[in-house]
């Protein structure tokens, strides 16, 4: 091969790479759905954040951003704590999300919610995986995350009956999303598919549900535990080992909300397992914690598992105080590089006040 041919090959590869990345970006998870759009906004904002400005990241299922008002914690303590959760976030992708965050944010603490360890939540459905991987920029880490998810399909099927086994999606469409969504070219694309919107309130959950109230039956707290299966233990082990290998401090939590009697034994078992491994854990689903937070099951949730924005204020005030007292994050209020956090707080106040005014 001559130098000229080699140069042409390199240029062709670069152009092809740019085209593939563009197709993946446009033909990703459809943005015409509130859930998908909310996730995309949160991730897009993450990629726009100034490097090494976060103190802590929160990971987990949809409970996490429903209960955490990042601008409020900023206003009170000057801490930059951002939620990178997704609905039914696959807990086996936690370490890949941490790798993605730590590419640009030198966080000293990661808070990992254990609600996703329930075996029903570990079910590797394509949409759960795509909420994470389609939101990540194309990179080697994204490819590794997809590979791990594909492996879990086989592992999950070891613990279910024949009629509950899940068929793996095609590998190529998982790695290259335009192979799955290419038909949207004729069905209709949206402005947000080309110009990705961002969450300008530091990850605040912005759907109308945030201003809804549903009277929920309080949790009947139980200490019952069950036996975790090998997949559940493997997932927890991976996260704990990640913390040990990287030196990243981990705090595991169980988000406060309504928990049924069938859910608590698995979560209690995960908490016990983590504690036995020396991990730090806070179970917010105890009567003592409900009272300390001031959680009112008749006013602070919009459905059984999710806090409304009033409940989020109660939890944020409680948990932000805990983080402030136990991790001593620097108060960065007034620093020029954190001006966006002040602006996010102003938007959040307006969003909160107008949202409840309209709801009532």
Coordinates of C-alpha atoms in Angstrom, one line a residue:
X1 CA 0.0 0.0 0.0
X2 CA 1.3 3.4 -1.0
X3 CA 1.4 6.4 1.3
X4 CA -1.4 8.0 -0.8
X5 CA -3.6 4.9 -0.5
X6 CA -2.9 4.8 3.3
X7 CA -3.9 8.4 3.6
X8 CA -7.1 7.8 1.7
X9 CA -7.9 4.8 3.9
X10 CA -7.4 7.0 7.1
X11 CA -9.6 9.8 5.7
X12 CA -12.3 7.3 4.7
X13 CA -12.2 5.7 8.1
X14 CA -12.5 9.1 9.8
X15 CA -15.4 10.2 7.6
X16 CA -17.1 6.9 8.1
X17 CA -16.7 7.2 11.9
X18 CA -18.2 10.7 11.9
X19 CA -21.2 9.5 9.9
X20 CA -21.7 6.5 12.2
X21 CA -21.5 8.7 15.3
X22 CA -24.0 11.2 13.7
X23 CA -26.4 8.4 12.8
X24 CA -26.2 7.0 16.3
X25 CA -26.9 10.4 17.8
X26 CA -29.9 11.2 15.7
X27 CA -31.4 7.7 15.5
X28 CA -31.3 6.9 19.2
X29 CA -34.0 6.5 21.7
X30 CA -37.0 8.5 20.5
X31 CA -37.4 11.8 22.2
X32 CA -41.2 12.1 21.7
X33 CA -41.8 10.5 25.1
X34 CA -41.6 12.3 28.4
X35 CA -39.6 9.6 30.1
X36 CA -37.1 9.3 27.3
X37 CA -36.8 13.1 26.8
X38 CA -36.2 13.6 30.5
X39 CA -33.4 11.1 30.6
X40 CA -31.8 12.6 27.5
X41 CA -31.9 16.1 28.9
X42 CA -30.2 14.9 32.1
X43 CA -27.4 13.2 30.2
X44 CA -27.0 16.0 27.7
X45 CA -26.6 18.4 30.6
X46 CA -24.0 16.1 32.2
X47 CA -21.9 16.2 29.0
X48 CA -22.1 20.0 29.0
X49 CA -21.0 20.4 32.6
X50 CA -17.6 22.0 33.3
X51 CA -15.0 19.4 34.2
X52 CA -14.3 18.5 37.8
X53 CA -17.1 20.6 39.3
X54 CA -19.3 17.8 40.9
X55 CA -18.9 16.6 44.4
X56 CA -21.1 13.6 44.2
X57 CA -23.2 11.6 41.8
X58 CA -26.5 9.7 42.6
X59 CA -27.3 6.5 40.7
X60 CA -30.4 4.3 40.7
X61 CA -33.9 3.9 39.5
X62 CA -36.6 6.6 38.9
X63 CA -37.0 7.1 42.7
X64 CA -33.7 9.0 42.7
X65 CA -34.4 12.1 40.7
X66 CA -38.0 12.3 42.0
X67 CA -36.6 12.7 45.5
X68 CA -33.5 14.9 44.9
X69 CA -33.7 18.6 44.2
X70 CA -30.1 19.4 43.3
X71 CA -30.5 23.2 43.2
X72 CA -32.0 23.2 46.7
X73 CA -29.0 21.4 48.1
X74 CA -26.7 23.8 46.2
X75 CA -28.6 26.8 47.7
X76 CA -28.3 25.5 51.2
X77 CA -24.8 24.2 51.3
X78 CA -23.0 25.0 48.0
X79 CA -22.7 21.3 47.1
X80 CA -22.8 20.1 43.5
X81 CA -24.6 16.7 43.7
X82 CA -26.2 15.5 40.4
X83 CA -28.6 12.6 39.8
X84 CA -27.7 10.3 36.8
X85 CA -30.6 7.8 37.3
X86 CA -32.9 6.3 34.7
X87 CA -36.3 4.5 35.1
X88 CA -35.6 1.0 36.3
X89 CA -31.9 1.6 35.8
X90 CA -30.1 -1.7 35.2
X91 CA -28.0 -2.1 38.4
X92 CA -25.5 -4.2 36.5
X93 CA -24.5 -1.1 34.5
X94 CA -23.7 1.0 37.5
X95 CA -19.9 0.7 37.2
X96 CA -20.0 1.7 33.5
X97 CA -22.1 4.8 34.5
X98 CA -19.5 5.6 37.1
X99 CA -16.7 5.3 34.5
X100 CA -18.7 7.6 32.2
X101 CA -19.1 10.2 35.0
X102 CA -15.5 10.0 36.1
X103 CA -14.2 10.7 32.6
X104 CA -15.0 14.4 33.3
X105 CA -16.1 14.7 37.0
X106 CA -13.7 13.9 39.8
X107 CA -16.4 13.0 42.2
X108 CA -15.4 11.9 45.7
X109 CA -18.6 10.1 46.5
X110 CA -21.2 8.0 44.6
X111 CA -24.6 7.3 46.2
X112 CA -26.0 4.1 44.8
X113 CA -29.6 3.2 45.4
X114 CA -30.3 -0.5 45.9
X115 CA -34.0 -0.5 44.8
X116 CA -32.8 -1.9 41.5
X117 CA -31.4 -5.1 43.0
X118 CA -34.9 -6.6 43.1
X119 CA -34.8 -9.5 40.7
X120 CA -37.8 -8.2 38.8
X121 CA -35.8 -4.9 38.3
X122 CA -32.7 -6.9 37.0
X123 CA -34.8 -8.2 34.2
X124 CA -32.7 -7.2 31.2
X125 CA -35.4 -5.7 28.9
X126 CA -34.1 -3.8 25.9
X127 CA -35.8 -0.5 26.8
X128 CA -34.2 -0.4 30.3
X129 CA -30.8 -1.0 28.8
X130 CA -31.3 1.6 26.0
X131 CA -32.3 4.3 28.5
X132 CA -28.7 4.2 29.7
X133 CA -26.7 3.2 26.6
X134 CA -28.6 5.3 24.1
X135 CA -28.1 8.3 26.3
X136 CA -24.3 7.8 26.5
X137 CA -22.1 9.2 23.9
X138 CA -20.5 6.8 21.5
X139 CA -17.3 5.5 23.2
X140 CA -15.5 2.3 24.2
X141 CA -17.2 2.6 27.6
X142 CA -20.7 2.6 25.9
X143 CA -19.7 -0.5 23.9
X144 CA -18.5 -2.2 27.1
X145 CA -21.8 -1.4 28.9
X146 CA -23.8 -2.9 26.0
X147 CA -21.6 -6.0 26.1
X148 CA -22.2 -6.4 29.8
X149 CA -26.0 -6.0 29.3
X150 CA -26.0 -8.7 26.6
X151 CA -24.2 -11.1 29.0
X152 CA -26.9 -10.5 31.7
X153 CA -29.6 -11.8 29.4
X154 CA -28.0 -15.3 29.6
X155 CA -27.3 -15.0 33.4
X156 CA -30.8 -13.9 34.1
X157 CA -32.3 -16.8 32.2
X158 CA -30.5 -19.2 34.6
X159 CA -32.9 -18.2 37.4
X160 CA -36.3 -18.2 35.7
X161 CA -38.7 -20.8 34.4
X162 CA -38.7 -21.7 30.7
X163 CA -41.7 -19.5 29.9
X164 CA -40.1 -16.4 31.6
X165 CA -36.8 -16.6 29.7
X166 CA -36.0 -13.5 27.7
X167 CA -34.8 -13.5 24.1
X168 CA -31.7 -11.3 23.5
X169 CA -32.1 -8.4 21.1
X170 CA -29.8 -8.4 18.1
X171 CA -26.3 -7.4 18.9
X172 CA -25.8 -5.0 16.0
X173 CA -28.8 -2.8 16.7
X174 CA -27.8 -2.6 20.3
X175 CA -24.3 -1.3 19.4
X176 CA -25.5 0.8 16.5
X177 CA -29.0 2.2 17.4
X178 CA -29.7 3.5 13.9
X179 CA -30.1 -0.1 12.8
X180 CA -33.1 -0.3 15.1
X181 CA -34.6 3.2 14.7
X182 CA -33.8 3.8 11.0
X183 CA -37.5 3.6 10.0
X184 CA -38.1 6.8 12.0
X185 CA -36.6 8.7 9.0
X186 CA -39.9 8.2 7.2
X187 CA -42.1 8.0 10.3
X188 CA -41.0 11.4 11.5
X189 CA -38.0 12.8 13.4
X190 CA -38.2 15.7 15.9
X191 CA -36.2 18.8 16.5
X192 CA -34.9 17.3 19.7
X193 CA -33.4 14.4 17.7
X194 CA -31.0 16.9 16.0
X195 CA -30.6 19.6 18.7
X196 CA -30.5 17.7 21.9
X197 CA -32.2 19.6 24.7
X198 CA -30.6 19.9 28.2
X199 CA -32.0 19.9 31.7
X200 CA -31.3 23.5 32.9
X201 CA -32.2 22.7 36.5
X202 CA -29.4 20.3 37.2
X203 CA -31.4 17.1 36.7
X204 CA -34.8 18.2 38.3
X205 CA -37.7 15.9 37.4
X206 CA -39.9 18.1 35.3
X207 CA -42.9 16.1 34.3
X208 CA -46.4 17.1 35.5
X209 CA -46.4 14.2 37.9
X210 CA -44.1 16.3 40.1
X211 CA -47.2 18.4 41.1
X212 CA -49.6 15.6 41.7
X213 CA -50.7 14.2 45.0
X214 CA -51.8 10.6 45.7
X215 CA -52.7 9.3 49.1
X216 CA -50.6 6.2 49.5
X217 CA -50.9 3.5 52.0
X218 CA -47.8 3.8 54.3
X219 CA -45.2 1.0 54.2
X220 CA -45.7 -1.7 56.7
X221 CA -42.0 -2.0 57.7
X222 CA -40.7 -5.6 58.0
X223 CA -37.3 -7.0 58.9
X224 CA -37.9 -10.1 56.7
X225 CA -35.1 -11.1 54.4
X226 CA -34.8 -13.6 51.6
X227 CA -31.9 -15.3 49.9
X228 CA -30.3 -13.3 47.1
X229 CA -29.5 -15.3 44.0
X230 CA -26.0 -15.4 42.5
X231 CA -26.8 -12.7 39.9
X232 CA -27.9 -10.3 42.6
X233 CA -24.8 -11.0 44.7
X234 CA -22.6 -10.7 41.6
X235 CA -24.0 -7.2 40.8
X236 CA -23.5 -6.0 44.3
X237 CA -20.0 -7.4 44.4
X238 CA -19.0 -5.7 41.2
X239 CA -20.0 -2.3 42.6
X240 CA -18.3 -2.8 45.9
X241 CA -15.1 -4.0 44.2
X242 CA -15.3 -1.0 41.9
X243 CA -15.1 1.3 44.9
X244 CA -12.2 -0.6 46.3
X245 CA -10.3 -0.7 43.0
X246 CA -10.8 3.0 42.2
X247 CA -10.7 4.5 45.7
X248 CA -14.2 6.0 45.1
X249 CA -16.2 6.2 48.3
X250 CA -19.6 4.6 48.0
X251 CA -22.8 5.0 49.9
X252 CA -25.7 2.7 49.3
X253 CA -29.2 3.8 50.1
X254 CA -32.8 2.5 49.8
X255 CA -34.9 5.4 48.6
X256 CA -37.9 6.2 50.8
X257 CA -41.4 5.5 49.4
X258 CA -44.1 2.9 49.6
X259 CA -42.6 -0.6 49.7
X260 CA -44.8 -3.7 49.6
X261 CA -44.2 -6.8 51.7
X262 CA -42.9 -8.7 48.7
X263 CA -40.3 -6.1 47.9
X264 CA -38.8 -5.5 51.3
X265 CA -37.2 -8.9 51.9
X266 CA -35.0 -8.6 48.8
X267 CA -34.0 -5.0 49.6
X268 CA -33.4 -6.0 53.3
X269 CA -31.2 -8.9 52.1
X270 CA -29.2 -6.6 49.9
X271 CA -28.6 -4.2 52.7
X272 CA -27.5 -7.0 55.0
X273 CA -25.2 -8.4 52.3
X274 CA -23.6 -5.0 51.7
X275 CA -23.1 -4.4 55.4
X276 CA -21.5 -7.8 55.9
X277 CA -19.0 -6.7 53.1
X278 CA -18.2 -3.6 55.1
X279 CA -20.1 -1.2 52.8
X280 CA -21.9 1.9 54.2
X281 CA -25.7 1.7 53.8
X282 CA -28.6 3.9 54.8
X283 CA -32.1 2.3 54.7
X284 CA -34.5 5.2 54.4
X285 CA -37.5 2.7 54.5
X286 CA -37.8 2.4 58.3
X287 CA -40.3 4.0 60.6
X288 CA -37.5 6.0 62.2
X289 CA -36.3 7.5 58.9
X290 CA -39.8 8.3 57.7
X291 CA -40.3 10.3 60.9
X292 CA -36.9 12.0 60.6
X293 CA -37.6 13.0 57.0
X294 CA -41.1 14.0 57.8
X295 CA -42.5 11.9 55.0
X296 CA -46.3 12.1 54.8
X297 CA -47.7 9.3 52.7
X298 CA -50.9 11.2 52.2
X299 CA -49.3 14.3 50.6
X300 CA -45.7 13.7 49.6
X301 CA -46.0 11.2 46.8
X302 CA -47.5 11.2 43.3
X303 CA -47.8 7.4 43.3
X304 CA -46.8 4.4 45.4
X305 CA -43.1 4.6 44.5
X306 CA -42.3 8.2 43.7
X307 CA -42.2 11.4 45.7
X308 CA -43.8 14.6 44.3
X309 CA -41.8 17.8 44.3
X310 CA -43.0 18.6 47.9
X311 CA -41.7 15.3 49.1
X312 CA -38.5 15.9 47.2
X313 CA -37.9 19.1 49.2
X314 CA -38.3 17.2 52.5
X315 CA -35.9 14.5 51.4
X316 CA -33.4 16.9 49.9
X317 CA -33.3 19.0 53.0
X318 CA -32.7 15.9 55.1
X319 CA -30.1 14.1 52.9
X320 CA -28.2 17.3 52.0
X321 CA -27.8 18.0 55.7
X322 CA -26.5 14.5 56.1
X323 CA -24.0 14.8 53.2
X324 CA -22.9 18.2 54.5
X325 CA -22.2 16.9 58.0
X326 CA -20.5 13.6 57.0
X327 CA -18.6 14.4 53.8
X328 CA -17.6 18.1 54.2
X329 CA -17.9 19.1 50.6
X330 CA -16.4 22.6 49.9
X331 CA -19.0 25.4 49.8
X332 CA -18.6 26.7 46.3
X333 CA -21.3 29.4 46.3
X334 CA -20.0 32.6 44.8
X335 CA -17.4 31.0 42.6
X336 CA -17.7 32.0 39.0
X337 CA -17.5 28.5 37.5
X338 CA -20.6 27.6 39.5
X339 CA -22.8 30.4 38.3
X340 CA -25.0 27.9 36.4
X341 CA -26.0 26.4 39.7
X342 CA -27.3 29.8 41.0
X343 CA -29.3 30.1 37.7
X344 CA -30.6 26.6 38.1
X345 CA -31.9 27.4 41.5
X346 CA -33.7 30.5 40.3
X347 CA -35.4 28.4 37.5
X348 CA -36.2 25.7 40.1
X349 CA -38.0 28.1 42.4
X350 CA -40.1 29.5 39.5
X351 CA -40.8 25.9 38.3
X352 CA -41.9 24.8 41.7
X353 CA -44.1 27.8 42.4
X354 CA -45.8 27.8 39.0
X355 CA -46.2 24.1 39.0
X356 CA -48.2 23.9 42.2
X357 CA -50.1 27.0 41.3
X358 CA -51.3 25.4 38.1
X359 CA -52.0 22.1 39.9
X360 CA -54.2 23.7 42.6

